[in-house]
DNA sequence: ATAATTTGCGCAAACGTTTGCATAATTCAA
DNA sequence: TTGAATTATGCAAACGTTTGCGCAAATTAT
């Protein structure tokens, strides 16, 4: 029985992806040489000028795109950084993500952004996913108080940087705003303007940023001899701001000022205040945490504590890179100074 | 000369990453078997129950995480979808990104988000980067009018879906809002409320969404016999809104209504109007394109054209997956209906 | 002319998977 | 009892790179 061997017509068109071998064949050089040239290791390995040019030319002509998966498998380098934030739908985290994303690309790396949706279980799942992609670094806004899975990454020798929220006891570097100071400044500002009856509407109590803000708030109160302040609420949501404020407004002894620990909370406050036919700052004063362009255009432009978002992002990436390159056991814990932006939502009381 | 062979002490601790071979050794089974079990191909390959259990148990104990790079290299599947948007710092795109990101993860894929910053060159660079990561699909909000690099991806057989902006002549599927209709509705609403002197402040003129909005606006005007309308501006920025409005307010024949083609433009308008000590809607009416929670809390709650962001995201992912799985040459071009949300920024004129 | 050095490059073994094709063991049929 | 069918598993070749080592040719030194 005779056997016919079938030749695949134009085999190289079989898969249109050009690889290093195709270039080697076209140039008559070896794949080693091609690899070295294309990785800019030509001088290191003393590849001749003409060979270099030939290789680069052919690579360009064939529109060669290296296969990162193969490269990573061999080299162990994934050129990938993971970023996990609670949600991109929150402008604060969206801005951070955007800045970190572009910053990281400058270094030739790529970012994979995961969202935890404030759910520790999702956070863990994301992290597993990302680890399987051999991430070389992790920047994370942890949600919740669970740190084991994050510490594990850290212990595997993968550089980790926490931003915004952090674990003070762990030796994982972080960069955040001095939340204590920010809240302190806001409270002081109220007091300087003659307010004594001040209420703070907080977010998630377990969150360490929330805790610190509360502490800063309390400290300012105590320093000024005000012992009769109030802290209510339990969530960084619109609902919480809305309901908490409704309750406040019904009180016999209505506060003269509200300190909302987030924009979402502040929006809830505004709605309740508006519905009660009251005015900011005439009837009640308001300061919020975090700035946003729209605050300028509100019925009453809102004064706020502003976090140095740009610096946080920059420093986070820098921190990551010193760990990545220098291998130094850098466990910097950095708190950046907030500022307070005065608009028009606090009334000056003179009694 | 005698040679001493040095044995590396506890070799398995050399790199703490557990791989499939470690599991094979511990279980006494082959790496093939381990691979198949861990990929849920056990029945297909008829792996015995006890072997399956043993493998899964050991994998769990050792905290095995598969190396996606190796898996992809072999299988050609990267489980990665690329998403390119102009900027995460724009709430509209941030929301889309967030939704697409979570939607895609439900399918076991991962998203890499790139930002073009409205710069076609950056867009191209991003795309190259992403292609080298063997992306299996691309969802993109193209910036600019260059489509060659996108079409090339498409021609390589990689499913591509455009969202928001698109190329009508290409056979690349897209999903967007019916921008024409949205603008038409807004204009009609002005007219129904007695406005005749209406100005539209547009964004980037080359952008096809901008073009369509302009057409819808014009159509409504013409239908109502208004031939004396005005279209100014050239950018989706605060500055553009601000400066354009300043000019408008200086005119002898001040318009009674402004249609801003984006939130950023609208914010600029508001600033100029406020500075001129004028009131919305008393002195001038305003409608903006795109909704946002904060619009409720502005000095005057802004009426707007709202795009079905959630549906856009969902449909985009669905489109991508039908192409990914069914291979059908699906080139759906989908326009979703916008709605108009009436707040309080348009005055009823009765003359 | 020979040895030493430098220059230019290729061989082949990884990296951790997946998978087509065996093969071995068991069960079943006749 | 023997062959066929079924069940359970392993071998080894890929996938596209990177890189240590080595070798030949060209150059320089002696």
XYZ file of C-alpha atoms (C1' of nucleotides) in Angstrom:
762
model
C 0.000 0.000 0.000
C 1.421 3.254 -1.022
C 1.481 6.211 1.282
C 1.157 9.738 0.098
C 2.630 12.399 2.189
C 0.583 15.514 2.189
C 2.424 18.758 2.450
C 0.596 21.599 4.037
C 0.584 24.402 1.500
C 2.270 27.580 2.716
C 2.883 26.217 6.131
C 4.055 29.542 7.522
C 0.590 30.871 7.006
C -0.762 28.186 9.234
C -0.852 30.488 12.202
C -0.302 34.091 11.341
C 1.612 34.774 14.514
C 5.223 35.510 13.751
C 7.744 34.149 16.204
C 11.385 34.402 16.872
C 12.115 31.357 14.781
C 10.550 32.859 11.692
C 12.901 35.757 12.057
C 15.833 33.434 12.576
C 15.025 31.641 9.361
C 14.573 34.789 7.316
C 17.839 36.242 8.540
C 19.802 33.033 8.504
C 20.810 33.606 12.105
C 19.961 31.543 15.146
C 17.033 32.111 17.440
C 19.469 32.843 20.249
C 20.913 35.725 18.342
C 17.513 37.014 17.403
C 16.345 36.846 20.978
C 19.357 38.702 22.254
C 19.091 41.457 19.719
C 15.405 41.938 20.282
C 15.991 42.104 24.009
C 18.623 44.753 23.616
C 21.318 42.479 24.848
C 23.299 42.860 21.685
C 26.366 44.513 23.159
C 26.357 42.252 26.139
C 26.578 39.278 23.841
C 28.651 41.040 21.187
C 26.323 40.609 18.265
C 27.657 42.231 15.105
C 26.173 45.475 13.833
C 24.961 44.085 10.548
C 23.294 41.139 12.207
C 21.519 43.479 14.556
C 20.239 45.632 11.775
C 19.150 42.684 9.700
C 17.217 41.229 12.608
C 15.531 44.457 13.533
C 14.600 45.100 9.963
C 13.012 41.713 9.461
C 11.260 41.928 12.807
C 9.746 45.203 11.782
C 8.745 43.926 8.382
C 7.045 40.864 9.772
C 5.424 42.950 12.474
C 6.824 40.697 15.133
C 5.210 40.844 18.552
C 6.965 38.828 21.246
C 4.956 36.256 23.135
C 5.049 37.417 26.714
C 3.790 34.115 27.988
C 6.729 32.235 26.629
C 9.128 34.922 27.744
C 7.731 34.926 31.224
C 7.717 31.196 31.510
C 11.408 31.135 30.899
C 12.515 34.257 32.628
C 10.088 34.282 35.501
C 9.375 37.920 34.751
C 5.748 38.727 34.054
C 6.103 42.475 33.917
C 2.769 42.591 35.614
C 1.648 44.494 38.659
C -1.689 43.874 40.284
C -3.822 46.632 41.667
C -6.829 45.822 43.789
C -9.284 48.528 44.740
C -12.765 48.285 46.192
C -14.447 49.708 43.104
C -13.601 51.726 40.047
C -17.006 53.229 40.352
C -15.800 55.313 43.261
C -14.124 58.448 41.897
C -11.457 58.413 44.566
C -10.304 54.926 43.609
C -10.853 55.574 39.937
C -8.431 58.452 40.060
C -5.895 56.448 42.015
C -6.225 53.582 39.558
C -5.815 55.835 36.603
C -2.706 57.438 37.994
C -1.122 54.215 39.115
C -1.949 52.576 35.829
C -0.188 55.206 33.776
C 2.674 55.494 36.214
C 3.332 51.778 36.075
C 3.322 51.661 32.307
C 6.126 54.158 32.269
C 8.241 51.441 33.792
C 7.357 48.983 31.056
C 5.061 47.060 33.305
C 1.381 46.472 32.929
C -1.332 46.690 35.547
C -4.161 44.300 36.103
C -6.886 45.984 38.066
C -9.119 43.910 40.274
C -12.133 45.064 42.220
C -13.025 43.631 45.602
C -16.377 45.345 45.895
C -15.561 45.751 49.595
C -15.960 42.015 49.960
C -13.006 40.171 51.547
C -13.987 36.923 49.884
C -13.886 38.476 46.462
C -10.610 40.101 47.378
C -9.129 36.714 48.179
C -10.406 35.191 44.972
C -8.992 38.030 42.932
C -5.675 37.618 44.614
C -5.525 33.931 43.790
C -6.312 34.702 40.171
C -3.598 37.278 40.044
C -0.982 35.162 41.718
C -1.495 32.524 39.068
C -0.463 35.173 36.620
C 2.845 35.523 38.363
C 2.426 39.110 39.342
C 5.647 40.772 40.368
C 4.054 43.277 42.659
C 0.816 44.186 44.336
C -0.731 47.484 45.238
C -3.869 47.065 47.232
C -6.533 48.999 49.052
C -7.486 46.241 51.423
C -11.087 45.874 52.362
C -11.861 44.437 55.722
C -9.485 43.411 58.434
C -8.203 40.199 57.007
C -4.568 40.425 56.210
C -3.464 36.796 56.074
C -3.811 36.413 52.348
C -2.013 39.668 51.749
C 0.754 38.824 54.153
C 1.170 35.530 52.386
C 1.913 37.277 49.109
C 4.352 39.444 50.945
C 6.029 36.425 52.490
C 6.400 34.855 49.089
C 8.747 37.707 48.381
C 6.369 39.598 46.140
C 6.541 43.325 46.871
C 3.284 44.583 48.324
C 2.206 48.141 49.018
C -1.009 49.061 50.758
C -2.629 52.342 49.938
C -5.308 54.325 51.644
C -6.049 51.557 54.113
C -3.372 49.526 55.822
C -2.361 47.211 58.620
C -0.284 49.135 61.068
C 1.115 46.051 62.800
C 2.309 44.259 59.698
C 5.632 45.071 58.108
C 3.990 45.753 54.794
C 4.778 49.230 53.518
C 1.917 51.586 52.975
C 1.154 55.065 51.838
C -1.942 56.877 52.888
C -3.233 60.199 53.986
C -2.843 61.274 57.562
C -6.493 60.703 58.221
C -6.176 61.616 61.841
C -4.797 65.006 60.921
C -7.395 65.553 58.224
C -10.293 64.970 60.548
C -8.596 67.008 63.222
C -8.269 69.941 60.849
C -11.893 69.774 59.818
C -13.100 69.638 63.400
C -10.845 72.513 64.373
C -12.193 74.542 61.512
C -15.719 74.033 62.757
C -14.698 75.064 66.234
C -12.840 78.132 65.051
C -16.057 79.187 63.419
C -17.915 78.998 66.642
C -19.518 75.589 66.395
C -19.928 73.491 69.508
C -22.656 71.094 68.586
C -20.946 68.972 65.969
C -21.851 65.530 64.725
C -19.645 63.191 62.775
C -21.237 60.697 60.404
C -18.834 57.859 59.965
C -18.375 54.994 57.520
C -17.432 51.405 58.247
C -16.227 51.360 61.820
C -13.700 48.565 61.385
C -11.892 50.366 58.597
C -8.693 51.825 59.947
C -9.045 55.047 57.989
C -12.426 55.523 59.594
C -10.982 54.831 63.020
C -8.226 57.346 62.569
C -10.576 60.017 61.347
C -12.745 59.446 64.378
C -9.736 59.746 66.635
C -8.640 62.971 65.023
C -12.140 64.326 65.369
C -12.339 63.368 69.034
C -8.943 64.822 69.784
C -9.904 68.194 68.351
C -13.104 68.157 70.348
C -11.403 67.300 73.587
C -8.654 69.845 73.053
C -11.329 72.472 72.813
C -13.115 71.241 75.866
C -16.118 69.977 73.951
C -17.225 66.735 75.486
C -20.681 66.612 74.083
C -20.147 65.578 70.486
C -21.807 62.762 68.654
C -20.620 60.079 66.257
C -23.204 58.148 64.305
C -23.523 56.029 61.176
C -21.896 52.809 60.050
C -21.318 52.874 56.336
C -19.715 54.865 53.523
C -22.996 55.075 51.649
C -25.526 57.575 50.493
C -28.214 55.773 52.496
C -26.259 56.058 55.693
C -25.754 59.779 55.191
C -29.371 60.271 54.356
C -30.910 58.323 57.216
C -28.422 59.521 59.797
C -29.084 63.110 58.866
C -32.838 62.641 58.981
C -32.466 61.410 62.523
C -30.253 64.334 63.451
C -32.652 66.890 62.089
C -35.471 65.478 64.166
C -33.555 65.926 67.399
C -34.672 68.624 69.776
C -31.126 69.901 70.007
C -30.180 70.001 66.345
C -26.438 70.097 65.643
C -25.058 73.186 63.938
C -22.470 71.232 61.989
C -22.013 67.862 60.357
C -18.727 66.277 59.420
C -19.331 63.615 56.768
C -16.532 61.105 56.409
C -17.089 60.602 52.696
C -18.595 62.200 49.630
C -21.312 59.619 49.422
C -22.315 60.248 52.996
C -22.292 63.986 52.334
C -24.621 63.530 49.391
C -27.037 61.736 51.651
C -26.793 64.550 54.165
C -27.569 67.114 51.506
C -30.616 65.255 50.381
C -32.013 65.025 53.908
C -31.239 68.668 54.562
C -32.869 69.731 51.342
C -35.970 67.695 52.059
C -36.235 69.305 55.470
C -36.262 72.663 53.691
C -33.115 73.682 55.456
C -30.128 75.492 54.027
C -26.404 74.909 54.053
C -24.718 76.759 55.658
C -27.490 78.975 56.985
C -29.197 76.357 59.101
C -26.512 73.735 59.253
C -22.858 73.533 58.268
C -21.214 70.634 56.449
C -17.712 69.441 55.674
C -16.908 66.292 53.749
C -13.877 64.093 53.379
C -12.389 63.944 49.845
C -12.527 66.542 47.136
C -14.245 66.364 43.770
C -14.689 68.913 41.008
C -18.447 68.811 41.353
C -18.268 70.095 44.910
C -17.760 73.543 43.432
C -21.100 73.492 41.716
C -23.350 72.266 44.422
C -26.158 74.397 45.762
C -23.651 75.262 48.419
C -20.068 74.614 47.400
C -18.816 72.137 49.962
C -15.693 72.617 52.001
C -13.700 69.432 52.347
C -10.614 67.611 53.488
C -8.565 66.812 50.428
C -6.266 63.866 50.148
C -3.141 64.151 47.996
C -4.309 61.533 45.526
C -1.623 62.195 42.996
C 1.158 61.943 45.528
C -0.286 58.804 47.039
C -0.266 57.137 43.646
C 3.239 58.278 42.810
C 4.708 57.288 46.117
C 2.990 53.921 46.023
C 4.554 53.105 42.692
C 7.929 54.372 43.845
C 7.753 52.255 46.948
C 6.903 49.243 44.858
C 9.801 49.835 42.527
C 12.406 50.266 45.193
C 11.315 46.892 46.507
C 11.237 45.433 43.038
C 14.655 46.608 41.971
C 16.682 47.218 45.053
C 15.424 44.215 46.942
C 15.924 46.261 50.048
C 13.654 45.261 52.866
C 11.949 48.601 52.607
C 8.953 48.756 54.844
C 8.261 52.462 54.698
C 5.088 53.589 56.298
C 4.156 56.885 54.824
C 1.407 59.271 55.762
C 0.936 62.265 53.521
C -0.478 65.522 54.741
C -4.044 66.333 53.805
C -5.191 69.883 53.224
C -8.481 71.507 53.817
C -10.259 73.298 51.027
C -12.553 76.054 52.146
C -15.573 76.662 50.022
C -18.783 77.888 51.433
C -20.504 75.321 53.573
C -19.548 76.415 57.058
C -21.292 79.302 58.731
C -19.439 81.593 61.074
C -21.321 81.560 64.371
C -20.789 84.490 66.713
C -22.515 84.018 69.985
C 41.275 14.961 40.405
C 38.350 14.102 42.524
C 35.007 15.739 42.037
C 32.622 16.449 44.815
C 29.024 16.691 43.975
C 27.223 19.211 46.035
C 23.642 18.476 46.853
C 21.426 21.414 47.355
C 19.882 21.066 50.795
C 16.078 20.834 50.752
C 15.852 21.383 47.079
C 12.090 21.627 47.080
C 12.359 24.764 49.108
C 14.478 26.307 46.417
C 11.541 28.111 44.924
C 8.446 28.057 47.043
C 6.168 27.874 44.051
C 4.392 24.555 43.941
C 3.898 23.064 40.521
C 2.111 20.204 38.972
C 5.130 17.974 39.256
C 5.328 18.398 42.998
C 1.794 17.163 43.214
C 2.572 14.266 40.916
C 5.426 13.217 43.160
C 3.440 13.473 46.368
C 0.567 11.463 44.953
C 2.652 8.973 43.047
C 0.705 9.759 39.900
C 1.939 11.299 36.694
C 1.832 14.960 35.831
C -0.565 14.161 33.001
C -3.064 12.750 35.426
C -2.644 15.642 37.792
C -3.131 18.124 34.992
C -6.279 16.456 33.803
C -7.839 16.262 37.220
C -7.043 19.844 38.026
C -8.531 20.930 34.728
C -11.738 19.060 35.404
C -11.109 16.675 32.582
C -11.249 13.687 34.871
C -14.305 12.015 33.391
C -13.220 12.717 29.879
C -10.010 10.872 30.545
C -11.562 8.400 32.983
C -9.378 9.114 35.960
C -10.335 6.986 38.955
C -12.237 8.507 41.818
C -9.580 7.841 44.429
C -6.864 9.336 42.257
C -8.976 12.421 41.755
C -9.542 12.876 45.424
C -5.933 12.278 46.295
C -4.808 14.858 43.760
C -7.274 17.477 44.835
C -6.416 16.935 48.452
C -2.689 17.335 47.916
C -3.228 20.337 45.667
C -5.204 22.002 48.380
C -2.682 21.157 51.055
C 0.215 22.504 49.075
C -1.821 25.534 48.110
C -1.164 24.911 44.468
C -1.715 27.794 42.102
C -1.422 26.937 38.417
C 1.015 28.904 36.322
C -1.128 30.595 33.729
C 1.853 31.477 31.623
C 2.809 27.900 31.089
C -0.786 26.879 30.551
C -1.305 29.588 27.999
C 1.874 28.861 26.184
C 0.721 25.343 25.559
C -2.950 25.851 25.067
C -2.916 29.196 23.360
C -5.608 30.378 25.756
C -4.715 33.428 27.780
C -8.093 33.948 29.383
C -7.456 37.603 29.000
C -9.623 40.311 27.565
C -8.303 43.798 26.934
C -10.327 46.879 27.598
C -9.138 50.236 26.364
C -10.860 53.411 27.453
C -9.787 57.026 27.182
C -9.470 57.506 30.923
C -10.616 55.911 34.131
C -10.752 59.359 35.558
C -13.921 60.014 33.606
C -16.866 58.685 35.599
C -18.653 57.486 32.495
C -15.748 55.281 31.465
C -14.995 54.327 35.036
C -18.466 52.910 35.410
C -18.247 51.077 32.118
C -14.869 49.664 33.092
C -16.105 48.551 36.436
C -19.089 46.790 34.988
C -17.206 45.155 32.169
C -14.468 44.097 34.520
C -16.813 42.280 36.858
C -18.881 40.881 34.028
C -15.840 39.401 32.355
C -14.594 37.776 35.513
C -17.820 35.876 35.771
C -16.713 34.051 32.658
C -13.398 33.088 34.198
C -11.530 35.629 32.170
C -9.518 38.555 33.368
C -9.466 42.086 32.062
C -6.488 44.260 31.438
C -7.534 47.873 31.321
C -5.542 50.302 29.243
C -5.997 54.034 28.992
C -5.434 55.930 25.782
C -5.755 59.383 27.302
C -7.535 60.351 24.063
C -4.219 59.991 22.275
C -4.188 57.676 19.240
C -0.476 57.061 19.573
C -0.853 55.865 23.122
C -3.781 53.761 22.024
C -1.625 52.039 19.443
C 1.148 51.442 21.923
C -1.246 49.969 24.432
C -2.629 47.688 21.808
C 0.790 46.361 20.905
C 1.503 45.686 24.545
C -1.754 43.853 24.921
C -1.380 41.785 21.787
C 1.919 40.494 23.066
C -0.061 39.156 25.983
C -2.140 37.087 23.642
C -5.421 38.704 24.452
C -8.388 36.705 23.306
C -10.684 39.651 22.894
C -10.745 43.415 22.858
C -13.325 45.901 23.968
C -12.374 49.411 23.067
C -13.618 52.962 23.151
C -11.566 54.185 20.237
C -10.159 57.660 20.391
C -9.634 59.443 17.155
C -10.444 58.301 13.676
C -7.691 55.835 13.138
C -9.013 52.356 12.799
C -6.218 50.510 11.021
C -4.609 49.133 14.138
C -7.963 48.032 15.485
C -8.996 46.454 12.244
C -5.736 44.586 12.200
C -6.547 42.920 15.508
C -9.920 42.075 14.118
C -8.374 40.577 11.012
C -6.117 38.435 13.128
C -9.287 36.727 14.217
C -9.370 38.280 17.661
C -12.922 39.298 18.563
C -13.229 43.060 18.874
C -16.146 45.114 20.131
C -16.275 48.878 20.029
C -18.288 50.688 22.617
C -19.522 54.222 22.845
C -17.577 55.305 19.788
C -17.322 53.244 16.648
C -16.522 53.041 12.969
C -19.722 52.713 11.051
C -18.088 51.513 7.842
C -16.026 48.736 9.354
C -17.508 45.329 10.031
C -16.474 45.490 13.649
C -19.441 45.050 15.962
C -20.247 47.856 18.327
C -22.672 48.827 21.002
C -23.411 52.391 21.833
C -26.149 54.761 22.725
C -28.316 56.208 20.027
C -26.636 59.557 20.348
C -28.659 61.047 17.562
C -31.860 60.231 19.367
C -30.547 61.448 22.695
C -29.644 64.851 21.370
C -32.871 64.993 19.444
C -34.840 64.348 22.596
C -33.011 67.022 24.541
C -33.525 69.585 21.814
C -37.187 68.691 21.496
C -37.584 69.089 25.220
C -36.198 72.593 25.047
C -38.531 73.429 22.211
C -41.565 71.988 23.953
C -40.777 74.316 26.792
C -40.898 77.311 24.537
C -37.208 77.820 23.798
C -36.154 79.062 20.384
C -32.763 80.505 20.985
C -30.760 77.398 21.768
C -27.023 76.878 21.649
C -25.224 73.573 21.609
C -21.728 73.370 23.051
C -20.024 70.435 21.473
C -16.953 68.308 22.183
C -14.385 67.000 19.747
C -15.856 67.489 16.310
C -14.245 64.453 14.715
C -15.663 62.088 17.292
C -18.562 60.224 15.765
C -20.645 60.418 18.923
C -20.279 64.160 18.794
C -21.253 64.231 15.152
C -24.363 62.192 15.751
C -25.442 64.329 18.651
C -25.033 67.390 16.516
C -27.120 65.822 13.781
C -29.874 64.899 16.198
C -29.832 68.401 17.566
C -30.016 69.939 14.115
C -32.804 67.634 13.036
C -34.966 68.615 15.991
C -34.325 72.264 15.270
C -35.204 71.973 11.624
C -38.292 69.920 12.327
C -39.514 72.749 14.483
C -38.675 75.344 11.926
C -35.862 76.846 13.944
C -33.076 77.757 11.578
C -31.250 80.151 13.791
C -29.448 77.904 16.225
C -25.813 77.910 17.108
C -23.186 75.222 17.629
C -19.929 76.194 19.263
C -17.008 74.638 21.117
C -14.481 71.978 20.207
C -13.611 69.894 23.201
C -15.110 67.735 25.939
C -13.499 69.840 28.631
C -14.382 72.128 31.468
C -12.402 74.913 29.827
C -14.349 74.648 26.629
C -17.641 74.833 28.488
C -16.444 77.743 30.518
C -15.028 79.869 27.743
C -17.787 79.099 25.283
C -20.416 80.099 27.808
C -18.603 83.302 28.669
C -18.745 84.239 25.030
C -22.412 83.369 24.812
C -23.326 85.473 27.803
C -21.652 88.496 26.293
C -23.757 88.319 23.139
C -26.426 90.948 22.630
C -28.949 88.234 21.885
C -28.268 85.843 24.762
C -29.569 82.299 24.236
C -32.268 81.061 26.577
C -30.966 77.530 26.593
C -27.677 75.666 26.402
C -27.258 72.032 25.491
C -23.893 70.799 26.804
C -22.649 67.623 25.168
C -20.878 66.388 28.281
C -20.775 66.740 32.022
C -17.433 68.434 31.954
C -18.691 70.996 29.482
C -21.763 71.536 31.641
C -19.612 72.211 34.661
C -17.795 74.886 32.718
C -21.117 76.395 31.710
C -22.254 76.505 35.301
C -19.138 78.245 36.416
C -19.479 80.933 33.759
C -23.164 81.379 34.512
C -22.506 81.652 38.203
C -19.764 84.198 37.679
C -22.104 86.253 35.553
C -24.474 86.282 38.525
C -27.112 84.534 36.488
C -29.381 81.718 37.550
C -30.278 78.352 36.114
C -33.027 77.991 35.025
C -34.327 81.483 35.701
C -32.021 83.295 33.327
C -30.795 80.433 31.245
C -31.705 76.773 30.854
C -29.227 73.897 30.659
C -29.264 70.224 29.729
C -26.240 67.988 29.772
C -25.343 64.676 28.205
C -24.706 61.824 30.699
C -26.121 61.358 34.137
C -24.304 61.360 37.437
C -25.520 61.132 41.027
C -24.128 64.545 41.834
C -26.395 66.224 39.314
C -29.151 65.915 41.895
C -27.330 68.089 44.361
C -26.216 70.954 42.231
C -27.450 74.450 42.881
C -29.955 73.609 40.203
C -30.424 69.899 39.691
C -29.466 69.336 36.071
C -31.711 67.602 33.569
C -29.776 65.289 31.313
C -29.692 62.685 28.601
C -28.841 59.394 30.237
C -27.054 56.596 28.495
C -27.844 53.000 29.467
C -24.369 52.360 30.811
C -25.193 49.071 32.423
C -26.767 47.672 29.291
C -23.952 48.879 27.127
C -21.466 47.020 29.293
C -23.529 43.867 29.425
C -24.230 43.770 25.720
C -20.602 44.466 24.895
C -19.471 41.483 26.907
C -22.205 39.313 25.434
C -21.221 40.307 21.932
C -17.638 39.460 22.687
C -18.538 36.078 24.041
C -20.699 35.037 21.159
C -17.748 35.758 18.933
C -15.388 34.028 21.300
C -17.377 30.851 21.659
C -19.598 30.524 18.663
C -17.103 31.777 16.163
C -20.006 33.134 14.240
C -19.130 36.092 12.108
C -21.306 38.247 14.277
C -21.012 41.869 13.360
C -23.930 43.255 15.274
C -24.206 46.974 15.371
C -26.296 47.914 18.320
C -27.627 51.265 19.385
C -29.389 51.387 22.719
C -32.065 53.895 23.506
C -31.150 56.779 25.747
C -33.640 58.343 28.121
C -34.000 61.857 29.313
C -34.040 62.598 33.016
C -35.936 65.704 33.933
C -34.690 67.562 36.932
C -34.984 71.238 37.253
C -32.738 73.096 34.877
C -35.119 74.017 32.074
C -37.469 76.914 32.444
C -40.890 76.823 30.865
C -41.132 79.861 28.634
C -44.623 81.075 27.736
C -44.502 83.889 25.322
C 54.386 31.132 13.337
C 52.153 30.267 17.433
C 49.583 31.526 21.374
C 46.349 34.401 23.549
C 42.558 37.282 23.271
C 38.554 39.111 21.371
C 34.519 38.980 18.550
C 30.396 36.776 16.847
C 27.332 33.464 17.189
C 24.846 28.742 17.904
C 23.438 24.474 20.769
C 20.436 22.802 23.696
C 18.372 22.740 28.073
C 15.234 24.680 30.596
C 10.359 27.134 32.183
C 5.326 24.511 33.696
C 1.866 23.219 31.303
C -1.474 20.414 27.853
C -2.674 16.566 25.088
C -2.381 12.863 21.298
C -1.168 8.498 21.505
C 0.226 4.669 23.709
C 0.036 0.948 27.226
C -1.338 -1.719 31.342
C -4.815 -3.542 34.017
C -9.311 -5.018 34.541
C -13.716 -6.630 33.077
C -16.604 -8.809 29.899
C -18.177 -11.755 26.246
C -18.253 -16.116 23.946
C -9.285 -19.437 27.771
C -8.717 -16.054 24.688
C -9.760 -11.930 22.499
C -12.292 -7.596 22.726
C -13.815 -3.805 25.166
C -13.376 -0.813 28.850
C -11.014 1.691 32.419
C -7.126 4.089 34.256
C -2.915 6.076 33.559
C 1.741 7.434 31.641
C 5.175 9.047 27.906
C 6.882 12.509 25.547
C 6.387 16.162 22.375
C 5.084 20.414 21.952
C 4.230 25.881 23.078
C 7.951 30.328 22.204
C 11.094 32.066 24.753
C 15.835 32.894 27.537
C 20.523 31.948 28.663
C 24.811 29.286 30.252
C 28.256 27.372 27.936
C 31.115 26.558 24.262
C 33.282 26.894 19.813
C 35.006 28.969 15.511
C 36.912 32.824 13.229
C 39.236 37.003 13.368
C 42.442 39.833 15.545
C 46.317 40.914 18.322
C 50.408 39.986 20.908
C 54.872 37.630 21.324
